[in-house]
mmCIF file of C-alpha atoms and ligand atoms in Angstrom:
data_model
loop_
_atom_site.group_PDB
_atom_site.id
_atom_site.type_symbol
_atom_site.label_atom_id
_atom_site.label_comp_id
_atom_site.label_asym_id
_atom_site.label_seq_id
_atom_site.Cartn_x
_atom_site.Cartn_y
_atom_site.Cartn_z
ATOM 1 C CA UNK A 1331 259.803 85.290 -246.036
ATOM 2 C CA UNK A 1332 262.713 83.635 -244.220
ATOM 3 C CA UNK A 1333 263.014 79.858 -243.926
ATOM 4 C CA UNK A 1334 265.347 80.259 -240.970
ATOM 5 C CA UNK A 1335 262.613 80.410 -238.386
ATOM 6 C CA UNK A 1336 261.418 76.859 -239.163
ATOM 7 C CA UNK A 1337 263.961 75.019 -236.976
ATOM 8 C CA UNK A 1338 263.620 77.183 -233.823
ATOM 9 C CA UNK A 1339 259.840 76.947 -234.201
ATOM 10 C CA UNK A 1340 259.914 73.132 -234.458
ATOM 11 C CA UNK A 1341 262.278 72.793 -231.491
ATOM 12 C CA UNK A 1342 260.026 74.992 -229.386
ATOM 13 C CA UNK A 1343 256.936 73.019 -230.425
ATOM 14 C CA UNK A 1344 258.433 69.632 -229.658
ATOM 15 C CA UNK A 1345 259.520 70.787 -226.204
ATOM 16 C CA UNK A 1346 256.338 72.681 -225.291
ATOM 17 C CA UNK A 1347 253.345 71.192 -227.098
ATOM 18 C CA UNK A 1348 250.229 70.611 -225.047
ATOM 19 C CA UNK A 1349 249.000 67.056 -224.570
ATOM 20 C CA UNK A 1350 245.612 66.842 -226.303
ATOM 21 C CA UNK A 1351 243.359 63.792 -226.733
ATOM 22 C CA UNK A 1352 243.619 63.942 -230.541
ATOM 23 C CA UNK A 1353 247.298 64.861 -230.812
ATOM 24 C CA UNK A 1354 250.015 62.370 -231.916
ATOM 25 C CA UNK A 1355 247.432 59.612 -232.428
ATOM 26 C CA UNK A 1356 248.149 59.063 -236.135
ATOM 27 C CA UNK A 1357 244.413 58.836 -236.798
ATOM 28 C CA UNK A 1358 242.986 60.937 -239.639
ATOM 29 C CA UNK A 1359 239.434 60.577 -238.307
ATOM 30 C CA UNK A 1360 240.518 62.023 -234.933
ATOM 31 C CA UNK A 1361 242.294 64.910 -236.671
ATOM 32 C CA UNK A 1362 239.190 65.660 -238.715
ATOM 33 C CA UNK A 1363 236.737 65.532 -235.794
ATOM 34 C CA UNK A 1364 238.967 67.696 -233.596
ATOM 35 C CA UNK A 1365 239.619 70.283 -236.294
ATOM 36 C CA UNK A 1366 235.913 70.685 -237.039
ATOM 37 C CA UNK A 1367 235.087 71.017 -233.328
ATOM 38 C CA UNK A 1368 237.899 73.542 -232.824
ATOM 39 C CA UNK A 1369 236.632 75.836 -235.594
ATOM 40 C CA UNK A 1370 234.409 77.822 -233.233
ATOM 41 C CA UNK A 1371 235.279 76.495 -229.800
ATOM 42 C CA UNK A 1372 238.220 76.703 -227.373
ATOM 43 C CA UNK A 1373 240.538 73.733 -226.857
ATOM 44 C CA UNK A 1374 239.586 73.209 -223.204
ATOM 45 C CA UNK A 1375 235.868 73.167 -224.051
ATOM 46 C CA UNK A 1376 236.384 70.757 -226.972
ATOM 47 C CA UNK A 1377 238.255 68.053 -224.998
ATOM 48 C CA UNK A 1378 235.246 66.364 -223.302
ATOM 49 C CA UNK A 1379 233.102 66.676 -226.458
ATOM 50 C CA UNK A 1380 235.834 65.081 -228.534
ATOM 51 C CA UNK A 1381 236.278 62.134 -226.177
ATOM 52 C CA UNK A 1382 232.533 61.486 -225.978
ATOM 53 C CA UNK A 1383 232.110 61.800 -229.767
ATOM 54 C CA UNK A 1384 234.870 59.357 -230.737
ATOM 55 C CA UNK A 1385 233.807 56.906 -228.025
ATOM 56 C CA UNK A 1386 230.245 56.847 -229.393
ATOM 57 C CA UNK A 1387 231.254 57.146 -233.058
ATOM 58 C CA UNK A 1388 234.765 55.701 -233.345
ATOM 59 C CA UNK A 1389 235.126 55.774 -237.139
ATOM 60 C CA UNK A 1390 233.762 57.005 -240.472
ATOM 61 C CA UNK A 1391 231.222 54.168 -240.754
ATOM 62 C CA UNK A 1392 229.760 54.808 -237.318
ATOM 63 C CA UNK A 1393 229.406 58.514 -238.147
ATOM 64 C CA UNK A 1394 227.826 57.805 -241.552
ATOM 65 C CA UNK A 1395 225.220 55.528 -239.972
ATOM 66 C CA UNK A 1396 224.423 57.548 -236.833
ATOM 67 C CA UNK A 1397 220.733 58.554 -236.437
ATOM 68 C CA UNK A 1398 220.295 62.343 -236.696
ATOM 69 C CA UNK A 1399 218.862 62.778 -233.178
ATOM 70 C CA UNK A 1400 221.860 61.057 -231.588
ATOM 71 C CA UNK A 1401 224.281 63.023 -233.750
ATOM 72 C CA UNK A 1402 222.784 66.373 -232.782
ATOM 73 C CA UNK A 1403 222.697 65.324 -229.140
ATOM 74 C CA UNK A 1404 226.446 64.543 -229.262
ATOM 75 C CA UNK A 1405 227.016 68.037 -230.665
ATOM 76 C CA UNK A 1406 224.675 69.815 -228.267
ATOM 77 C CA UNK A 1407 226.464 72.784 -226.683
ATOM 78 C CA UNK A 1408 229.099 73.147 -229.426
ATOM 79 C CA UNK A 1409 226.780 75.243 -231.637
ATOM 80 C CA UNK A 1410 226.948 75.741 -235.419
ATOM 81 C CA UNK A 1411 225.201 72.406 -235.989
ATOM 82 C CA UNK A 1412 225.689 72.554 -239.755
ATOM 83 C CA UNK A 1413 229.269 71.480 -239.013
ATOM 84 C CA UNK A 1414 228.229 68.057 -237.724
ATOM 85 C CA UNK A 1415 225.585 67.630 -240.423
ATOM 86 C CA UNK A 1416 228.254 68.317 -243.048
ATOM 87 C CA UNK A 1417 230.554 65.830 -241.315
ATOM 88 C CA UNK A 1418 227.934 63.140 -241.644
ATOM 89 C CA UNK A 1419 227.447 63.948 -245.339
ATOM 90 C CA UNK A 1420 231.214 63.719 -245.841
ATOM 91 C CA UNK A 1421 231.295 60.390 -243.952
ATOM 92 C CA UNK A 1422 228.611 59.046 -246.318
ATOM 93 C CA UNK A 1423 230.702 60.240 -249.298
ATOM 94 C CA UNK A 1424 233.750 58.421 -247.860
ATOM 95 C CA UNK A 1425 231.754 55.254 -247.273
ATOM 96 C CA UNK A 1426 230.547 55.252 -250.858
ATOM 97 C CA UNK A 1427 233.782 56.280 -252.578
ATOM 98 C CA UNK A 1428 236.840 55.851 -250.354
ATOM 99 C CA UNK A 1429 236.389 52.595 -248.483
ATOM 100 C CA UNK A 1430 235.200 54.476 -245.372
ATOM 101 C CA UNK A 1431 238.539 56.289 -244.964
ATOM 102 C CA UNK A 1432 239.614 59.891 -245.233
ATOM 103 C CA UNK A 1433 241.375 60.002 -248.609
ATOM 104 C CA UNK A 1434 245.158 60.503 -248.570
ATOM 105 C CA UNK A 1435 244.958 63.332 -251.080
ATOM 106 C CA UNK A 1436 244.572 67.067 -250.472
ATOM 107 C CA UNK A 1437 242.252 67.684 -253.473
ATOM 108 C CA UNK A 1438 240.011 64.731 -252.624
ATOM 109 C CA UNK A 1439 239.771 65.908 -249.015
ATOM 110 C CA UNK A 1440 238.789 69.368 -250.297
ATOM 111 C CA UNK A 1441 235.993 67.821 -252.373
ATOM 112 C CA UNK A 1442 234.256 66.479 -249.232
ATOM 113 C CA UNK A 1443 231.318 68.283 -247.677
ATOM 114 C CA UNK A 1444 232.332 70.845 -245.035
ATOM 115 C CA UNK A 1445 236.077 70.474 -245.613
ATOM 116 C CA UNK A 1446 237.771 73.705 -246.710
ATOM 117 C CA UNK A 1447 241.422 74.475 -247.361
ATOM 118 C CA UNK A 1448 242.304 74.751 -243.674
ATOM 119 C CA UNK A 1449 240.782 71.418 -242.605
ATOM 120 C CA UNK A 1450 242.045 69.599 -245.719
ATOM 121 C CA UNK A 1451 245.528 70.983 -245.026
ATOM 122 C CA UNK A 1452 245.403 69.958 -241.358
ATOM 123 C CA UNK A 1453 244.296 66.378 -242.130
ATOM 124 C CA UNK A 1454 246.684 65.951 -245.076
ATOM 125 C CA UNK A 1455 249.729 67.276 -243.208
ATOM 126 C CA UNK A 1456 249.087 65.975 -239.672
ATOM 127 C CA UNK A 1457 247.656 62.534 -240.465
ATOM 128 C CA UNK A 1458 249.315 61.790 -243.817
ATOM 129 C CA UNK A 1459 252.535 63.857 -243.884
ATOM 130 C CA UNK A 1460 251.612 65.723 -247.089
ATOM 131 C CA UNK A 1461 253.416 69.119 -247.252
ATOM 132 C CA UNK A 1462 250.463 71.508 -247.596
ATOM 133 C CA UNK A 1463 249.614 74.563 -245.472
ATOM 134 C CA UNK A 1464 246.860 74.678 -242.823
ATOM 135 C CA UNK A 1465 246.071 78.333 -242.244
ATOM 136 C CA UNK A 1466 243.578 79.000 -239.453
ATOM 137 C CA UNK A 1467 242.971 82.254 -237.558
ATOM 138 C CA UNK A 1468 245.972 81.624 -235.306
ATOM 139 C CA UNK A 1469 248.319 81.153 -238.248
ATOM 140 C CA UNK A 1470 246.931 84.228 -240.015
ATOM 141 C CA UNK A 1471 247.639 86.318 -236.931
ATOM 142 C CA UNK A 1472 251.182 84.966 -236.487
ATOM 143 C CA UNK A 1473 252.035 85.452 -240.154
ATOM 144 C CA UNK A 1474 250.644 88.982 -240.437
ATOM 145 C CA UNK A 1475 252.742 89.939 -237.407
ATOM 146 C CA UNK A 1476 255.899 88.242 -238.659
ATOM 147 C CA UNK A 1477 255.637 89.985 -242.041
ATOM 148 C CA UNK A 1478 253.893 93.199 -240.847
ATOM 149 C CA UNK A 1479 251.226 92.584 -243.444
ATOM 150 C CA UNK A 1480 248.802 95.567 -243.545
ATOM 151 C CA UNK A 1481 245.947 93.782 -245.403
ATOM 152 C CA UNK A 1482 242.561 93.067 -243.797
ATOM 153 C CA UNK A 1483 242.797 89.654 -242.079
ATOM 154 C CA UNK A 1484 239.248 88.746 -243.210
ATOM 155 C CA UNK A 1485 240.094 88.989 -246.912
ATOM 156 C CA UNK A 1486 240.244 85.622 -248.703
ATOM 157 C CA UNK A 1487 243.072 87.002 -250.870
ATOM 158 C CA UNK A 1488 245.264 87.441 -247.765
ATOM 159 C CA UNK A 1489 244.683 83.825 -246.734
ATOM 160 C CA UNK A 1490 245.670 82.670 -250.245
ATOM 161 C CA UNK A 1491 248.836 84.749 -250.131
ATOM 162 C CA UNK A 1492 249.814 83.353 -246.727
ATOM 163 C CA UNK A 1493 249.084 79.793 -247.860
ATOM 164 C CA UNK A 1494 251.472 80.393 -250.749
ATOM 165 C CA UNK A 1495 254.162 81.802 -248.441
ATOM 166 C CA UNK A 1496 253.875 78.775 -246.170
ATOM 167 C CA UNK A 1497 253.965 76.364 -249.100
ATOM 168 C CA UNK A 1498 257.406 77.733 -249.931
ATOM 169 C CA UNK A 1499 258.914 77.066 -246.500
ATOM 170 C CA UNK A 1500 257.001 74.089 -245.110
ATOM 171 C CA UNK A 1501 259.446 71.254 -244.300
ATOM 172 C CA UNK A 1502 258.815 68.160 -246.442
ATOM 173 C CA UNK A 1503 259.813 65.736 -243.690
ATOM 174 C CA UNK A 1504 257.473 67.056 -240.952
ATOM 175 C CA UNK A 1505 254.707 69.256 -242.389
ATOM 176 C CA UNK A 1506 252.244 68.185 -239.672
ATOM 177 C CA UNK A 1507 254.566 69.299 -236.866
ATOM 178 C CA UNK A 1508 255.205 72.599 -238.663
ATOM 179 C CA UNK A 1509 251.502 73.371 -239.100
ATOM 180 C CA UNK A 1510 250.719 72.389 -235.528
ATOM 181 C CA UNK A 1511 253.667 74.470 -234.296
ATOM 182 C CA UNK A 1512 252.318 77.546 -236.064
ATOM 183 C CA UNK A 1513 248.837 77.002 -234.609
ATOM 184 C CA UNK A 1514 250.261 76.329 -231.143
ATOM 185 C CA UNK A 1515 252.389 79.469 -231.303
ATOM 186 C CA UNK A 1516 249.283 81.502 -232.127
ATOM 187 C CA UNK A 1517 247.252 79.826 -229.386
ATOM 188 C CA UNK A 1518 249.707 80.187 -226.488
ATOM 189 C CA UNK A 1519 252.384 82.801 -227.342
ATOM 190 C CA UNK A 1520 251.347 85.064 -230.213
ATOM 191 C CA UNK A 1521 247.928 85.488 -228.613
ATOM 192 C CA UNK A 1522 245.042 87.640 -229.853
ATOM 193 C CA UNK A 1523 243.527 90.683 -228.117
ATOM 194 C CA UNK A 1524 246.289 92.220 -226.111
ATOM 195 C CA UNK A 1525 249.941 91.556 -225.659
ATOM 196 C CA UNK A 1526 251.629 88.706 -227.490
ATOM 197 C CA UNK A 1527 254.349 87.158 -225.301
ATOM 198 C CA UNK A 1528 257.215 88.173 -227.587
ATOM 199 C CA UNK A 1529 259.882 87.595 -224.924
ATOM 200 C CA UNK A 1530 258.933 83.856 -224.872
ATOM 201 C CA UNK A 1531 258.650 83.557 -228.638
ATOM 202 C CA UNK A 1532 260.978 81.173 -230.498
ATOM 203 C CA UNK A 1533 260.779 83.226 -233.724
ATOM 204 C CA UNK A 1534 261.230 86.649 -232.174
ATOM 205 C CA UNK A 1535 264.407 87.304 -234.183
ATOM 206 C CA UNK A 1536 262.576 86.774 -237.457
ATOM 207 C CA UNK A 1537 259.441 88.748 -236.669
ATOM 208 C CA UNK A 1538 259.106 92.238 -238.125
ATOM 209 C CA UNK A 1539 256.344 93.361 -235.749
ATOM 210 C CA UNK A 1540 258.272 91.967 -232.759
ATOM 211 C CA UNK A 1541 261.491 93.741 -233.834
ATOM 212 C CA UNK A 1542 259.774 97.042 -234.633
ATOM 213 C CA UNK A 1543 257.511 96.909 -231.536
ATOM 214 C CA UNK A 1544 254.446 97.284 -233.720
ATOM 215 C CA UNK A 1545 252.571 94.140 -232.608
ATOM 216 C CA UNK A 1546 249.490 96.074 -231.539
ATOM 217 C CA UNK A 1547 248.948 97.145 -235.168
ATOM 218 C CA UNK A 1548 248.640 93.568 -236.482
ATOM 219 C CA UNK A 1549 246.554 91.835 -237.634
ATOM 220 C CA UNK A 1550 244.618 94.605 -239.370
ATOM 221 C CA UNK A 1551 240.865 94.094 -239.061
ATOM 222 C CA UNK A 1552 238.187 96.051 -240.923
ATOM 223 C CA UNK A 1553 235.403 97.185 -238.545
ATOM 224 C CA UNK A 1554 232.587 94.622 -238.232
ATOM 225 C CA UNK A 1555 229.021 95.365 -239.261
ATOM 226 C CA UNK A 1556 226.803 95.693 -236.168
ATOM 227 C CA UNK A 1557 224.633 92.645 -235.386
ATOM 228 C CA UNK A 1558 220.863 92.722 -235.845
ATOM 229 C CA UNK A 1559 219.106 92.771 -232.500
ATOM 230 C CA UNK A 1560 215.961 90.604 -232.192
ATOM 231 C CA UNK A 1561 213.701 90.700 -229.146
ATOM 232 C CA UNK A 1562 212.040 87.328 -228.409
ATOM 233 C CA UNK A 1563 209.802 85.801 -225.767
ATOM 234 C CA UNK A 1564 210.483 82.167 -224.850
ATOM 235 C CA UNK A 1565 207.854 79.921 -223.244
ATOM 236 C CA UNK A 1566 208.369 77.011 -220.899
ATOM 237 C CA UNK A 1567 204.861 75.558 -221.053
ATOM 238 C CA UNK A 1568 204.385 72.552 -218.787
ATOM 239 C CA UNK A 1569 201.746 70.248 -217.437
ATOM 240 C CA UNK A 1570 202.474 67.785 -214.607
ATOM 241 C CA UNK A 1571 204.529 65.461 -216.819
ATOM 242 C CA UNK A 1572 205.972 67.232 -219.813
ATOM 243 C CA UNK A 1573 207.154 70.446 -221.458
ATOM 244 C CA UNK A 1574 206.069 71.666 -224.895
ATOM 245 C CA UNK A 1575 208.875 71.740 -227.480
ATOM 246 C CA UNK A 1576 208.858 71.852 -231.254
ATOM 247 C CA UNK A 1577 211.223 71.244 -234.146
ATOM 248 C CA UNK A 1578 212.635 74.239 -236.018
ATOM 249 C CA UNK A 1579 212.331 74.424 -239.814
ATOM 250 C CA UNK A 1580 214.862 72.402 -241.810
ATOM 251 C CA UNK A 1581 216.467 75.553 -243.258
ATOM 252 C CA UNK A 1582 217.855 78.723 -241.671
ATOM 253 C CA UNK A 1583 219.050 79.538 -238.158
ATOM 254 C CA UNK A 1584 219.363 76.438 -235.884
ATOM 255 C CA UNK A 1585 217.806 74.341 -238.665
ATOM 256 C CA UNK A 1586 216.100 71.131 -237.632
ATOM 257 C CA UNK A 1587 216.885 71.457 -233.918
ATOM 258 C CA UNK A 1588 214.339 71.419 -231.108
ATOM 259 C CA UNK A 1589 213.296 74.587 -229.333
ATOM 260 C CA UNK A 1590 211.029 75.908 -226.654
ATOM 261 C CA UNK A 1591 208.081 77.728 -228.271
ATOM 262 C CA UNK A 1592 209.009 81.370 -228.768
ATOM 263 C CA UNK A 1593 207.824 84.406 -230.618
ATOM 264 C CA UNK A 1594 209.023 87.817 -231.745
ATOM 265 C CA UNK A 1595 208.947 90.757 -229.353
ATOM 266 C CA UNK A 1596 208.877 91.063 -225.571
ATOM 267 C CA UNK A 1597 205.365 90.066 -224.488
ATOM 268 C CA UNK A 1598 203.666 91.280 -221.326
ATOM 269 C CA UNK A 1599 202.251 88.739 -218.819
ATOM 270 C CA UNK A 1600 198.752 89.177 -220.326
ATOM 271 C CA UNK A 1601 200.052 88.729 -223.856
ATOM 272 C CA UNK A 1602 201.959 85.631 -222.738
ATOM 273 C CA UNK A 1603 198.776 84.113 -221.298
ATOM 274 C CA UNK A 1604 196.975 84.884 -224.548
ATOM 275 C CA UNK A 1605 199.787 83.122 -226.455
ATOM 276 C CA UNK A 1606 199.194 79.954 -224.410
ATOM 277 C CA UNK A 1607 195.427 80.271 -224.917
ATOM 278 C CA UNK A 1608 195.962 80.658 -228.678
ATOM 279 C CA UNK A 1609 197.460 77.144 -228.550
ATOM 280 C CA UNK A 1610 194.148 75.994 -227.014
ATOM 281 C CA UNK A 1611 195.821 75.531 -223.619
ATOM 282 C CA UNK A 1612 194.407 76.347 -220.208
ATOM 283 C CA UNK A 1613 196.933 78.308 -218.123
ATOM 284 C CA UNK A 1614 196.839 77.659 -214.352
ATOM 285 C CA UNK A 1615 199.938 79.579 -213.304
ATOM 286 C CA UNK A 1616 202.459 82.001 -214.866
ATOM 287 C CA UNK A 1617 205.895 83.092 -213.697
ATOM 288 C CA UNK A 1618 208.102 85.652 -215.379
ATOM 289 C CA UNK A 1619 211.646 84.322 -215.967
ATOM 290 C CA UNK A 1620 214.929 86.277 -216.037
ATOM 291 C CA UNK A 1621 215.994 87.974 -219.235
ATOM 292 C CA UNK A 1622 218.750 86.358 -221.297
ATOM 293 C CA UNK A 1623 220.886 87.101 -224.325
ATOM 294 C CA UNK A 1624 222.358 84.876 -227.024
ATOM 295 C CA UNK A 1625 224.800 86.003 -229.679
ATOM 296 C CA UNK A 1626 224.914 84.312 -233.085
ATOM 297 C CA UNK A 1627 227.381 85.458 -235.717
ATOM 298 C CA UNK A 1628 225.048 88.074 -237.294
ATOM 299 C CA UNK A 1629 222.085 88.226 -234.915
ATOM 300 C CA UNK A 1630 221.685 88.841 -231.227
ATOM 301 C CA UNK A 1631 218.610 87.523 -229.411
ATOM 302 C CA UNK A 1632 217.474 89.483 -226.383
ATOM 303 C CA UNK A 1633 215.018 87.225 -224.642
ATOM 304 C CA UNK A 1634 212.458 87.371 -221.957
ATOM 305 C CA UNK A 1635 210.655 84.242 -220.771
ATOM 306 C CA UNK A 1636 207.603 82.835 -219.013
ATOM 307 C CA UNK A 1637 207.022 79.583 -217.223
ATOM 308 C CA UNK A 1638 203.356 78.654 -217.724
ATOM 309 C CA UNK A 1639 201.727 75.700 -216.019
ATOM 310 C CA UNK A 1640 198.717 74.366 -217.940
ATOM 311 C CA UNK A 1641 196.144 71.728 -217.038
ATOM 312 C CA UNK A 1642 197.071 69.360 -219.874
ATOM 313 C CA UNK A 1643 199.399 69.854 -222.832
ATOM 314 C CA UNK A 1644 197.482 67.264 -224.808
ATOM 315 C CA UNK A 1645 194.651 69.721 -225.347
ATOM 316 C CA UNK A 1646 196.783 71.788 -227.686
ATOM 317 C CA UNK A 1647 195.869 72.114 -231.319
ATOM 318 C CA UNK A 1648 199.082 73.996 -232.212
ATOM 319 C CA UNK A 1649 200.934 72.314 -235.049
ATOM 320 C CA UNK A 1650 204.239 70.544 -234.493
ATOM 321 C CA UNK A 1651 204.187 70.610 -230.683
ATOM 322 C CA UNK A 1652 205.832 67.648 -228.934
ATOM 323 C CA UNK A 1653 205.635 66.805 -225.258
ATOM 324 C CA UNK A 1654 209.106 66.186 -223.817
ATOM 325 C CA UNK A 1655 209.275 64.338 -220.502
ATOM 326 C CA UNK A 1656 212.009 65.459 -218.067
ATOM 327 C CA UNK A 1657 214.475 62.677 -218.944
ATOM 328 C CA UNK A 1658 213.859 62.933 -222.692
ATOM 329 C CA UNK A 1659 214.867 66.573 -222.756
ATOM 330 C CA UNK A 1660 218.307 65.549 -221.470
ATOM 331 C CA UNK A 1661 218.847 62.364 -223.459
ATOM 332 C CA UNK A 1662 216.874 62.582 -226.673
ATOM 333 C CA UNK A 1663 216.205 66.086 -227.909
ATOM 334 C CA UNK A 1664 219.039 68.483 -228.865
ATOM 335 C CA UNK A 1665 217.982 71.926 -227.704
ATOM 336 C CA UNK A 1666 220.565 74.543 -228.696
ATOM 337 C CA UNK A 1667 222.374 76.621 -226.082
ATOM 338 C CA UNK A 1668 220.517 79.737 -227.301
ATOM 339 C CA UNK A 1669 217.681 78.473 -225.062
ATOM 340 C CA UNK A 1670 220.053 77.451 -222.243
ATOM 341 C CA UNK A 1671 218.798 80.101 -219.810
ATOM 342 C CA UNK A 1672 215.278 78.628 -220.003
ATOM 343 C CA UNK A 1673 215.907 74.893 -220.452
ATOM 344 C CA UNK A 1674 216.478 74.421 -216.718
ATOM 345 C CA UNK A 1675 212.867 75.442 -216.044
ATOM 346 C CA UNK A 1676 211.796 72.278 -217.892
ATOM 347 C CA UNK A 1677 212.968 70.331 -214.834
ATOM 348 C CA UNK A 1678 212.528 72.627 -211.851
ATOM 349 C CA UNK A 1679 209.744 71.965 -209.388
ATOM 350 C CA UNK A 1680 206.898 74.483 -209.706
ATOM 351 C CA UNK A 1681 206.198 76.024 -206.312
HETATM 352 FE FE1 SF4 B 1459 254.072 87.018 -232.306
HETATM 353 FE FE2 SF4 B 1459 255.746 88.472 -230.834
HETATM 354 FE FE3 SF4 B 1459 256.477 86.088 -231.743
HETATM 355 FE FE4 SF4 B 1459 256.182 88.099 -233.413
HETATM 356 S S1 SF4 B 1459 257.668 87.958 -231.774
HETATM 357 S S2 SF4 B 1459 255.443 86.019 -233.726
HETATM 358 S S3 SF4 B 1459 254.458 89.180 -232.522
HETATM 359 S S4 SF4 B 1459 254.858 86.521 -230.263
#
């Protein structure tokens, strides 16, 4: 692995880096929040979430003390809610042990809840100038192309090997810039799915796949297992004032979040009415809603829905049902985007 590409890479980064709300702020908390948000979400989508989050919760103490409902509401739409729950646990650890700061030590960062080698490396190098690698999916892709590495990109052993290779070349005086340059190169030049822009690439002369015109072969990915398909029926059950929602169990998919009542299978109109009656409700009106799909990492929900107007939600004897007023559904309860196609019927006028 050649060290020679470090300088051209850094020069390119310093001349071309994107301006981002968390970049060049010298704030470890900002680096942490942004890196966790970016794990499953695109940069453009993260920007407004990041700004809102750090305005509401500007430091470790504010995050540690934030009520759960508010925390989940701030995360609503980003998905993978365990990320923000883990962040709060880590913030509590920092409050108790590290004077409410992110520790300036790679191993201590790694010991915090929800912080793995990538995030610890990003915080340590970007915020504290510690020369450790930060290997995310972008960096894995760039490195497997540069070295024409034929191993499966999902293998933990490949990540370890690449971390070791980077450790050997990372510049001691600007490790944060180097790591960000690698990520930036992967995000805007050495792009996934399709053609990397090799003619614009600052490290083209050091890249084996670029030189051999074999970029389409890298990274190597083992075929994914197919997702499980689950059919579900979602209910928007309303009286004049409110919509029925309930809290999901504290473990498993979308743990502890609020949801519209739903059940397995695609129910017919008659079955849907029976469902409402089984909750001891009196249906006055039913409307079939458009079908929708939501993809989780291992499961795909294929949903159908019904809007059911009932005389009074308060008659229900179903356990765990809450009555959300129009405003509350926007401001108080975090309903995950899996139900996004049906949430708007909580507010629409019934004709
Ligand atoms: Fe990626 Fe092409 Fe640059 Fe190689 S030359 S790192 S494949 S963009």
